[in-house]
JSON list of C-alpha atoms in Angstrom, two decimals:
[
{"chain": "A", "resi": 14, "resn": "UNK", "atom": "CA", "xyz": [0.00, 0.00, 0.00]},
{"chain": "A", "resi": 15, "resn": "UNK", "atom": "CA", "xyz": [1.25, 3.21, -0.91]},
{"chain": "A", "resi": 16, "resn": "UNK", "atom": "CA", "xyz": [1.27, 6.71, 1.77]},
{"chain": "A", "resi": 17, "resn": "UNK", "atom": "CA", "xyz": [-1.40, 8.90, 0.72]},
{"chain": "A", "resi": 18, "resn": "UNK", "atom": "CA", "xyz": [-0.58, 12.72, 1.37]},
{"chain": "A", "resi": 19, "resn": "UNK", "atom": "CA", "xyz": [-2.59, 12.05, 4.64]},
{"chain": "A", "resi": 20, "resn": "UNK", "atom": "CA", "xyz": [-0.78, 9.38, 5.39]},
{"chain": "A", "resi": 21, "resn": "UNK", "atom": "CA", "xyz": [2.53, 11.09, 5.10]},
{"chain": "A", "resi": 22, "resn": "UNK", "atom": "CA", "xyz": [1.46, 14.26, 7.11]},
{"chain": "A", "resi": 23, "resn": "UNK", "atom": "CA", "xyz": [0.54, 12.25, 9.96]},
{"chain": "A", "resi": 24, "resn": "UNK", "atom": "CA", "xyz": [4.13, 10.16, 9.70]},
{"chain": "A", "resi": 25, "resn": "UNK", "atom": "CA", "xyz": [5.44, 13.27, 9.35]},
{"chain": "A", "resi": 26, "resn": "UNK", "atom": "CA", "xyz": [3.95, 15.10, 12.46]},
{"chain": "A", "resi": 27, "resn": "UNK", "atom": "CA", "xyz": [4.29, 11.91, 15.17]},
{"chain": "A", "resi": 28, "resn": "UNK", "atom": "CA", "xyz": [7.97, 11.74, 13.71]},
{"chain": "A", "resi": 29, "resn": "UNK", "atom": "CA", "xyz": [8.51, 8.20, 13.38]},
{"chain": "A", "resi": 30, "resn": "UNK", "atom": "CA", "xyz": [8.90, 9.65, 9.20]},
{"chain": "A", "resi": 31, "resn": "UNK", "atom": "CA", "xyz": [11.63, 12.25, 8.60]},
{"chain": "A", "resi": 32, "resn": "UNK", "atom": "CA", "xyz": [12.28, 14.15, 6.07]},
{"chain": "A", "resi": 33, "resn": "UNK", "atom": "CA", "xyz": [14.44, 17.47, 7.18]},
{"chain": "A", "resi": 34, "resn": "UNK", "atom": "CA", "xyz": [14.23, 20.31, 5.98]},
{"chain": "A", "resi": 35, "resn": "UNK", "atom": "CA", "xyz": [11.15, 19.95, 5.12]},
{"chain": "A", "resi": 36, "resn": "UNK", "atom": "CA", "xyz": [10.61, 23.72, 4.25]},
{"chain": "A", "resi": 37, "resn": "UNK", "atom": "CA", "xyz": [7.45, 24.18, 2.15]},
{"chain": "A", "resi": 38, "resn": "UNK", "atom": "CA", "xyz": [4.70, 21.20, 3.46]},
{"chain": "A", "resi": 39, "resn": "UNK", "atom": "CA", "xyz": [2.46, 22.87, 0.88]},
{"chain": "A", "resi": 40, "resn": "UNK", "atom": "CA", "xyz": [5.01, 22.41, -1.74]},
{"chain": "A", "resi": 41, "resn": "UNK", "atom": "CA", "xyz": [6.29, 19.03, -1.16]},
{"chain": "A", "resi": 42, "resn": "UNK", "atom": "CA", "xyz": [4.26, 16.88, 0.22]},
{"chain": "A", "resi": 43, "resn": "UNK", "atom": "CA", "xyz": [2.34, 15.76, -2.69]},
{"chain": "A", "resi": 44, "resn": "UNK", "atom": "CA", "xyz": [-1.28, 13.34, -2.60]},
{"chain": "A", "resi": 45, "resn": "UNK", "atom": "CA", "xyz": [1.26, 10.74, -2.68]},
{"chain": "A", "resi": 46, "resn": "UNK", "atom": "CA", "xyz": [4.50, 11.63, -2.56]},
{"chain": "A", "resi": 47, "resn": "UNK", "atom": "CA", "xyz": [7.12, 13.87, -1.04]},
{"chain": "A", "resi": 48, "resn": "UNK", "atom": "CA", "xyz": [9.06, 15.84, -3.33]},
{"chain": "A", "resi": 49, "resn": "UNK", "atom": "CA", "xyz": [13.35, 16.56, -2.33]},
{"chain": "A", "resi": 50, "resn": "UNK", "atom": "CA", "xyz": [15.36, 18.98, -3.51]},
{"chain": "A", "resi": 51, "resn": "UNK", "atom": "CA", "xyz": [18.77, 19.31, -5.52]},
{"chain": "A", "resi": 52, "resn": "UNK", "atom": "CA", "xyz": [21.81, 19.87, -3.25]},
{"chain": "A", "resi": 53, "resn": "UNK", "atom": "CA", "xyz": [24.71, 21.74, -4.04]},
{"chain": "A", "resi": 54, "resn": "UNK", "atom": "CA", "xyz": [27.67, 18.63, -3.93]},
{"chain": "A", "resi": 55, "resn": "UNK", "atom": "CA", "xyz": [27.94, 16.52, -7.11]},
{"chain": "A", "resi": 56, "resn": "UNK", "atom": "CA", "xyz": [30.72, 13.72, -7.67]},
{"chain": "A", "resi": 57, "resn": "UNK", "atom": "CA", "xyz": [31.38, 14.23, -11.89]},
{"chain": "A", "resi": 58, "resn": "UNK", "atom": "CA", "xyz": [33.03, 11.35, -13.70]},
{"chain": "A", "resi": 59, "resn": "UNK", "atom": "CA", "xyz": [36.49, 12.10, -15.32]},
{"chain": "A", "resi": 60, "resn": "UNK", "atom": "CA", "xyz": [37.48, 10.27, -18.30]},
{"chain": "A", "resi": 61, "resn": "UNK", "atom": "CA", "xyz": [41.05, 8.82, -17.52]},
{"chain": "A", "resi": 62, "resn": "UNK", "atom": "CA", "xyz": [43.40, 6.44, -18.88]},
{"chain": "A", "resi": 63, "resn": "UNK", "atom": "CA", "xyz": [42.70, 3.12, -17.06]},
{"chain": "A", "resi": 64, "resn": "UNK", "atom": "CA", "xyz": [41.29, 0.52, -19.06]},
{"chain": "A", "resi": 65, "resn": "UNK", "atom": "CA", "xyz": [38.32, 0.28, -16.97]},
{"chain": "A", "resi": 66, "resn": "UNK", "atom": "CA", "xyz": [37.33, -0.03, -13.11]},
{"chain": "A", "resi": 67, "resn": "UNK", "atom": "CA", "xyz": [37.34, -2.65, -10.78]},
{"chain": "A", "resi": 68, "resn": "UNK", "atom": "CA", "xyz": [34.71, -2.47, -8.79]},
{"chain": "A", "resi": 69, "resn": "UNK", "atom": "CA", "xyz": [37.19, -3.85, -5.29]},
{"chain": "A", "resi": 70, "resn": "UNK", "atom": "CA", "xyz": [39.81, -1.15, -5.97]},
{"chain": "A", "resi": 71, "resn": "UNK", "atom": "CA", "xyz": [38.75, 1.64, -3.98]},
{"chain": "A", "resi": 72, "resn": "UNK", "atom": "CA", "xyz": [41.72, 3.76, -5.64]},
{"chain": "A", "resi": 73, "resn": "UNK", "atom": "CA", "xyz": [40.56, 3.22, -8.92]},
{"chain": "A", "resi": 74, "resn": "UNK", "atom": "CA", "xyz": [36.98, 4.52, -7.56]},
{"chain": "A", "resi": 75, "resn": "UNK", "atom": "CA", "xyz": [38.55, 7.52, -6.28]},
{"chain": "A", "resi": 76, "resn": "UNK", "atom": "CA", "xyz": [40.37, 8.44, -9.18]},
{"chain": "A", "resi": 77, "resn": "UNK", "atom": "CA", "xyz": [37.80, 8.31, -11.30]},
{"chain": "A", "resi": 78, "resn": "UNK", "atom": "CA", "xyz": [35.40, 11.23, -9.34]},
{"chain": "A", "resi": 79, "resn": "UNK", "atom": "CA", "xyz": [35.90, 15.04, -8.87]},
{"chain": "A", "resi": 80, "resn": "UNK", "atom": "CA", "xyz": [33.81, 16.20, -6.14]},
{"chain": "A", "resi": 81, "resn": "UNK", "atom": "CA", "xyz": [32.08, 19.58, -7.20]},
{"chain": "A", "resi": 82, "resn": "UNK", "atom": "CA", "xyz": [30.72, 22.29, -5.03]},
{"chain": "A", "resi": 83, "resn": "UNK", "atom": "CA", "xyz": [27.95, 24.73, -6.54]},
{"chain": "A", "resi": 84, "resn": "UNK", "atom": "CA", "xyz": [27.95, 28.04, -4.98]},
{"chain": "A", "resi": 85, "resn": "UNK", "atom": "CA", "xyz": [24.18, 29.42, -3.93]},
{"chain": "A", "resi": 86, "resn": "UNK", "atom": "CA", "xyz": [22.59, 31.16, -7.37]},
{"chain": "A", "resi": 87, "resn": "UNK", "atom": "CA", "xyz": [25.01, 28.86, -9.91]},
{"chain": "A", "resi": 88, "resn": "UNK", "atom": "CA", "xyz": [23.86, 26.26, -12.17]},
{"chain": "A", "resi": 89, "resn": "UNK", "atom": "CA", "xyz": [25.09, 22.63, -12.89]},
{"chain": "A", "resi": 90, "resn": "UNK", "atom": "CA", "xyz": [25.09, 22.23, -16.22]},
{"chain": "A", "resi": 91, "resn": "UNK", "atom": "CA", "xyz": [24.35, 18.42, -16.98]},
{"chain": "A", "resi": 92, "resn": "UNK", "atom": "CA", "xyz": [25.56, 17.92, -21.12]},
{"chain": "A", "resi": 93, "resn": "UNK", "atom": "CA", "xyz": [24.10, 15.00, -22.97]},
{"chain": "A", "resi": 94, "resn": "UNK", "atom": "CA", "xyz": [24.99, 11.77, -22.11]},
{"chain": "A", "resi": 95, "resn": "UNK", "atom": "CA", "xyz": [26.75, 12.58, -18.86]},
{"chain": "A", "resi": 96, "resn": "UNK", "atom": "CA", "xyz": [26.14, 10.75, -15.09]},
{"chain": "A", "resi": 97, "resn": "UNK", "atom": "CA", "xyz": [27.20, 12.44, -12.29]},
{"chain": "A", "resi": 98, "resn": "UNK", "atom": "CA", "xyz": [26.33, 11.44, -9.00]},
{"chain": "A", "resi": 99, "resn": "UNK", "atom": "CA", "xyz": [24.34, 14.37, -7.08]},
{"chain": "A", "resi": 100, "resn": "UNK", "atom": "CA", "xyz": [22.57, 14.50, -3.28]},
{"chain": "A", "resi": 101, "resn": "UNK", "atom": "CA", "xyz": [19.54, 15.70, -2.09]},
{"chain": "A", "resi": 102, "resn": "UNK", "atom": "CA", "xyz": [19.09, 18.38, 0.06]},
{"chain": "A", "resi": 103, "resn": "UNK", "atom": "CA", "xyz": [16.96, 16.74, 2.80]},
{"chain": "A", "resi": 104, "resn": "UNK", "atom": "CA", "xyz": [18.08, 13.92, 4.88]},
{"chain": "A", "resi": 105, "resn": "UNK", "atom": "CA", "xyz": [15.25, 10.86, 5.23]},
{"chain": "A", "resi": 106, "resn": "UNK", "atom": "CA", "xyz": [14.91, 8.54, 8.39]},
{"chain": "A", "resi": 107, "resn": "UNK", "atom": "CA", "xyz": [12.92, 5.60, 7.06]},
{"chain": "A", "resi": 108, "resn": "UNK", "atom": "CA", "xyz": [10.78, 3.44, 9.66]},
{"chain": "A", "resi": 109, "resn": "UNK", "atom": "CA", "xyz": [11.31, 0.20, 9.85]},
{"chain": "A", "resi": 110, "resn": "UNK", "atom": "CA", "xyz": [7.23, -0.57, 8.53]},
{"chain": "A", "resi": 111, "resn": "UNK", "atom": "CA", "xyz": [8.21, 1.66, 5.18]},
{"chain": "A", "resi": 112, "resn": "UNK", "atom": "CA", "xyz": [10.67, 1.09, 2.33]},
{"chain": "A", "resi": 113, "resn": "UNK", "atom": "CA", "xyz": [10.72, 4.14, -0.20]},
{"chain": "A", "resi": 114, "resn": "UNK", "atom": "CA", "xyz": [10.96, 4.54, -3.35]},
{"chain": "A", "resi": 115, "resn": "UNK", "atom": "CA", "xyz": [13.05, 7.36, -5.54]},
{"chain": "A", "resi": 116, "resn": "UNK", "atom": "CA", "xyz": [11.68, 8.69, -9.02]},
{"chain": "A", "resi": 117, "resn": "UNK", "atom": "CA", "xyz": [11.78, 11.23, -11.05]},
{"chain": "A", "resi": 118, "resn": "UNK", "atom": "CA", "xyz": [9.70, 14.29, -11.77]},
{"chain": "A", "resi": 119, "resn": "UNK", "atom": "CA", "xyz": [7.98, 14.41, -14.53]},
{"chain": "A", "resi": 120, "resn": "UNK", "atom": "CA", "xyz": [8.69, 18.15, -15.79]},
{"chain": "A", "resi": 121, "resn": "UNK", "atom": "CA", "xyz": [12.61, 16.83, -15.52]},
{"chain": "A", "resi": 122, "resn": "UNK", "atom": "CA", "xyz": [11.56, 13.70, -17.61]},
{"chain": "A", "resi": 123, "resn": "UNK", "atom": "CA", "xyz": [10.01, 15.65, -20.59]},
{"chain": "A", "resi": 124, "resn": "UNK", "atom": "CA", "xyz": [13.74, 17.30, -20.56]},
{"chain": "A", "resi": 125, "resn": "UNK", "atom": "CA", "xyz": [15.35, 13.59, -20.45]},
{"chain": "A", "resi": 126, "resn": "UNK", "atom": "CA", "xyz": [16.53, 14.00, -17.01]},
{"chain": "A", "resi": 127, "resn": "UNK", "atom": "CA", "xyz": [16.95, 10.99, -14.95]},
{"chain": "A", "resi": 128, "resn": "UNK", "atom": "CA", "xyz": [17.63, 10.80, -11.35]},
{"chain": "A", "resi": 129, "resn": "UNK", "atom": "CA", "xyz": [18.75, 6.97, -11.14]},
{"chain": "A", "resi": 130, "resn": "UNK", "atom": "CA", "xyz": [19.75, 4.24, -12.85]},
{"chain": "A", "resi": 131, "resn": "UNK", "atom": "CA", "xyz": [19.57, 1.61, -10.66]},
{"chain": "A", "resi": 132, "resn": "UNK", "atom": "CA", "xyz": [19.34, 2.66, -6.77]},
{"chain": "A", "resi": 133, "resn": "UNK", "atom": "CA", "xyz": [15.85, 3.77, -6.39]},
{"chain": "A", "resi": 134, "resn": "UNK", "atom": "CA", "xyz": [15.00, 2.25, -3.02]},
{"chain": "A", "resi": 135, "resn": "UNK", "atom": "CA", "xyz": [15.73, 2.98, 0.46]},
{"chain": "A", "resi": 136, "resn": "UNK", "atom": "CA", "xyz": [15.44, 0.68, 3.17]},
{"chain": "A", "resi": 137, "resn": "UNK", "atom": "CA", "xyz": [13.71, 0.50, 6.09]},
{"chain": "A", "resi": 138, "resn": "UNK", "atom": "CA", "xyz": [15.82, 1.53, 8.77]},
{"chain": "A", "resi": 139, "resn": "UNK", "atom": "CA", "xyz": [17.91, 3.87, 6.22]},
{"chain": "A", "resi": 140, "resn": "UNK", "atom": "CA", "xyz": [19.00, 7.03, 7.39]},
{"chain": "A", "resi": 141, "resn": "UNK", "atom": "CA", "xyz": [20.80, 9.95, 5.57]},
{"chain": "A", "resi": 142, "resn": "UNK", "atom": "CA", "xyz": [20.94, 12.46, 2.28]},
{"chain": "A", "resi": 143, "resn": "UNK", "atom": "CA", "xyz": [20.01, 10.31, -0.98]},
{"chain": "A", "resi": 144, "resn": "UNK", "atom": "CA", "xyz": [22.47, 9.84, -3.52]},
{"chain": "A", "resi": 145, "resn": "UNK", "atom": "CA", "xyz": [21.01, 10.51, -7.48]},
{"chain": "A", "resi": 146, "resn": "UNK", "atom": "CA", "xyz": [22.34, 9.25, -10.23]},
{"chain": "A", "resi": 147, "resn": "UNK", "atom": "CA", "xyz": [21.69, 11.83, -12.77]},
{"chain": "A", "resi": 148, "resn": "UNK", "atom": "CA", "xyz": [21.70, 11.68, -16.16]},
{"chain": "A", "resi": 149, "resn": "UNK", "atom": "CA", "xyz": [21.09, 13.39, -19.05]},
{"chain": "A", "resi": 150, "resn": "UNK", "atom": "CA", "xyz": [19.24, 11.04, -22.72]},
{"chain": "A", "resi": 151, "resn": "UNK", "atom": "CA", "xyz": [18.48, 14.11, -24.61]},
{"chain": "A", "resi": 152, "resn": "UNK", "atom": "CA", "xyz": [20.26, 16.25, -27.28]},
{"chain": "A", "resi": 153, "resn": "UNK", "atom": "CA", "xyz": [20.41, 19.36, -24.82]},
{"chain": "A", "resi": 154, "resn": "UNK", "atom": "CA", "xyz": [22.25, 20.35, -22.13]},
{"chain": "A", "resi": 155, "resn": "UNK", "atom": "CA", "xyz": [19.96, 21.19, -19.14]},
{"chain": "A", "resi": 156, "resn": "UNK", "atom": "CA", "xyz": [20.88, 23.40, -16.16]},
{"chain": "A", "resi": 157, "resn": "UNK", "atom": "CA", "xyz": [20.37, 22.24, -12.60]},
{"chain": "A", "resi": 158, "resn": "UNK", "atom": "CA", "xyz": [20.24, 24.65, -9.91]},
{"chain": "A", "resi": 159, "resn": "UNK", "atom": "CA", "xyz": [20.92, 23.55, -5.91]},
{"chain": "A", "resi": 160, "resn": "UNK", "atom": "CA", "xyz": [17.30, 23.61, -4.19]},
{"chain": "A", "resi": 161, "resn": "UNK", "atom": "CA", "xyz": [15.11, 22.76, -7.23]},
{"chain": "A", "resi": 162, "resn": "UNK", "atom": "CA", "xyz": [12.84, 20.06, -7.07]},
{"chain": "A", "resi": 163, "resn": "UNK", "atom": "CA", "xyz": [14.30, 16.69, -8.46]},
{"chain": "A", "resi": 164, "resn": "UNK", "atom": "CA", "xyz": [13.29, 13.63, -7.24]},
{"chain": "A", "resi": 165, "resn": "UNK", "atom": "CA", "xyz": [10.14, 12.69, -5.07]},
{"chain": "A", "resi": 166, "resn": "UNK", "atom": "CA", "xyz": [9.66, 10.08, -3.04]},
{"chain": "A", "resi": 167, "resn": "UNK", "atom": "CA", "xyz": [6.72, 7.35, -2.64]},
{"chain": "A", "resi": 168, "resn": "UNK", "atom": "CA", "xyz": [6.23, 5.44, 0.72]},
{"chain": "A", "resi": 169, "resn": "UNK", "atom": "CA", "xyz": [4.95, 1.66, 0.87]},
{"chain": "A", "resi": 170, "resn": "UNK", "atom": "CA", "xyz": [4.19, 0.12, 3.78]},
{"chain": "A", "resi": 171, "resn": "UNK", "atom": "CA", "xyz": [5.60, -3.47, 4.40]},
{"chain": "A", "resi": 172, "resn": "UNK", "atom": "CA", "xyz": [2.99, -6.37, 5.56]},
{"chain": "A", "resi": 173, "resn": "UNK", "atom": "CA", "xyz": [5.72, -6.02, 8.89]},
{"chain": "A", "resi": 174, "resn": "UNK", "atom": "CA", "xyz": [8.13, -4.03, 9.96]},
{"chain": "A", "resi": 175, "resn": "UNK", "atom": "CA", "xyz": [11.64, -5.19, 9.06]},
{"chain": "A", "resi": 176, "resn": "UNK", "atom": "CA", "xyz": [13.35, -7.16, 11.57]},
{"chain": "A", "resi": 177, "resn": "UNK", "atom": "CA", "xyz": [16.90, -6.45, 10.10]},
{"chain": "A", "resi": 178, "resn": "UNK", "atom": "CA", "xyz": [16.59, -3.25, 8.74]},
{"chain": "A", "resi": 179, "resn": "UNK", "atom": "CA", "xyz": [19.73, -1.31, 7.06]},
{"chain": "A", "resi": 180, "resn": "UNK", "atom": "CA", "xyz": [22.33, 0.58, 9.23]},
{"chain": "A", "resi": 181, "resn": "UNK", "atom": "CA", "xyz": [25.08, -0.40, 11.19]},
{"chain": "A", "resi": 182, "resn": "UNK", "atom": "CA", "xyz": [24.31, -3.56, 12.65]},
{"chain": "A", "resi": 183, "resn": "UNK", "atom": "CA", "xyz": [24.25, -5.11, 9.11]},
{"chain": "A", "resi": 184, "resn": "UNK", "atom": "CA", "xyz": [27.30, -3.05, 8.38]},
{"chain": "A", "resi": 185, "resn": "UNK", "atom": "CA", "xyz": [25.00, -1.08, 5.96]},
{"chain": "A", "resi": 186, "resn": "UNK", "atom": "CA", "xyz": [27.84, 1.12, 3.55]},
{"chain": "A", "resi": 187, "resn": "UNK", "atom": "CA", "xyz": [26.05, 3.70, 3.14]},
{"chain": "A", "resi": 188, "resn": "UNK", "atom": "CA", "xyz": [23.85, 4.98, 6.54]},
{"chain": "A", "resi": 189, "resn": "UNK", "atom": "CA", "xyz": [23.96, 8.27, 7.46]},
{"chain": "A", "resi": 190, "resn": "UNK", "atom": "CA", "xyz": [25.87, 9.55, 4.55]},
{"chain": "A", "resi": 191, "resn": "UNK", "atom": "CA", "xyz": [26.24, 13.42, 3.39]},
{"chain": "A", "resi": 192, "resn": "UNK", "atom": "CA", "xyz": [26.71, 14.78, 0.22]},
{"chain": "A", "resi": 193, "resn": "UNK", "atom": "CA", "xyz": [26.81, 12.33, -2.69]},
{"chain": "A", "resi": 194, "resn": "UNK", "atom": "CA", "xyz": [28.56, 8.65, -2.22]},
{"chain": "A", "resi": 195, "resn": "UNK", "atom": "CA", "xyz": [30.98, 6.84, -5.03]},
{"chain": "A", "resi": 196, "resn": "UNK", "atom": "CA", "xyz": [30.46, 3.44, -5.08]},
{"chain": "A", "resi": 197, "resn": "UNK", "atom": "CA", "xyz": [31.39, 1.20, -2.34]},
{"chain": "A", "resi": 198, "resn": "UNK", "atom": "CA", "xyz": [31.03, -2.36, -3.77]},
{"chain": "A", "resi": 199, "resn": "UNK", "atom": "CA", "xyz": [34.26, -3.01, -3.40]},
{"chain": "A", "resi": 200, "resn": "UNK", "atom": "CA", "xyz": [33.44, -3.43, 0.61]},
{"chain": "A", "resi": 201, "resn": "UNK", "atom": "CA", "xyz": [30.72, -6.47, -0.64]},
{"chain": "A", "resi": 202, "resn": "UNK", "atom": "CA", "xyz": [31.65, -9.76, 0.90]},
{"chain": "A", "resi": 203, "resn": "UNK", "atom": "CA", "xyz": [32.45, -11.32, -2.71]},
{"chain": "A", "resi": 204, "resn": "UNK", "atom": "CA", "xyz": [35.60, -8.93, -2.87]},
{"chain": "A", "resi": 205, "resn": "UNK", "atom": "CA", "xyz": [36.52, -9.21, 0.84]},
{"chain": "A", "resi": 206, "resn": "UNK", "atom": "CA", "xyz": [39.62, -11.69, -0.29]},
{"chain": "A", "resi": 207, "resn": "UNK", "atom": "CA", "xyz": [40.39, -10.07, -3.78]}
]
């Protein structure tokens, strides 16, 4: 069952939900939904000379990213066919009876923005700033500024609450985070011995 706007208010207001700032309720909070804003941190992929990257060398990771700060009135400028990885302004505390779900807005779709490619779900139990994985399908370059609207989020509530929800007791990689997050696969237990 998805949150209706009711639903989320009421979450919202006994503060078992979070979602802070939450600076315009009117604005936001959506019949079912909760729209987040654009931060100002993005992690931009260079184009270097390794063959490729391997996913367990944390080195090769970090080579790879240049962090990027976006002063207050400025514009990221996201050119076709570039991913970067971006944050949202808010940080979310999911309870453990909710798992929720990141899209897209649909006045960024109709300009072939996309705000993940794979990671649109966050746990019950998860706790921090989202990363997006932006991208850019169209033939234009389109200009993102830091506190726009960009993603949204939908709530569904589980049939229980999670007994093992994400964070640290499941050595979750990525609770609590700020700003946006490079990939930590290489901490999976497949590449602990690699």
């Amino acid at each position: 069952m998805i949150l209706s706007d009711t639903d989320l208010l009421a979450r919202l207001r006994d503060g078992d939900l979070v979602v802070e700032p939450l600076d315009d309720v009117d604005m936001q909070v959506q019949p079912s939904s909760i729209d987040l804003r654009l931060g100002s941190e993005f992690l931009e992929f260079q184009r270097t000379n390794i063959p490729c990257i391997h996913p367990n060398r944390e080195d090769e990771v970090s080579k790879y990213v240049r962090e990027t700060h976006v002063d207050e009135g400025d514009e990221f400028i996201l050119h076709p066919g570039d991913f970067v990885l971006g944050t949202t302004k808010e940080r979310v505390e999911i309870p453990p009876d909710l798992v929720a779900h990141v899209e897209g807005r649909s006045s960024l779709g109709r300009l072939a923005i996309v705000v993940h490619a794979t990671a649109g779900l966050c746990d019950p139990g998860y706790k921090g700033q989202i990363t997006l994985e932006l991208s850019n399908l169209g033939s234009a370059p389109v200009a993102l500024t830091p506190d726009m609207r960009i993603s949204q989020l939908t709530f569904t509530e589980l049939t229980s609450p999670a007994t093992r929800p994400y964070g640290t007791e499941r050595g979750s990689k990525y609770q609590d985070q700020r700003g946006p997050q490079a990939s930590r696969i290489g901490e999976d237990p497949e590449f602990a011995d690699r």
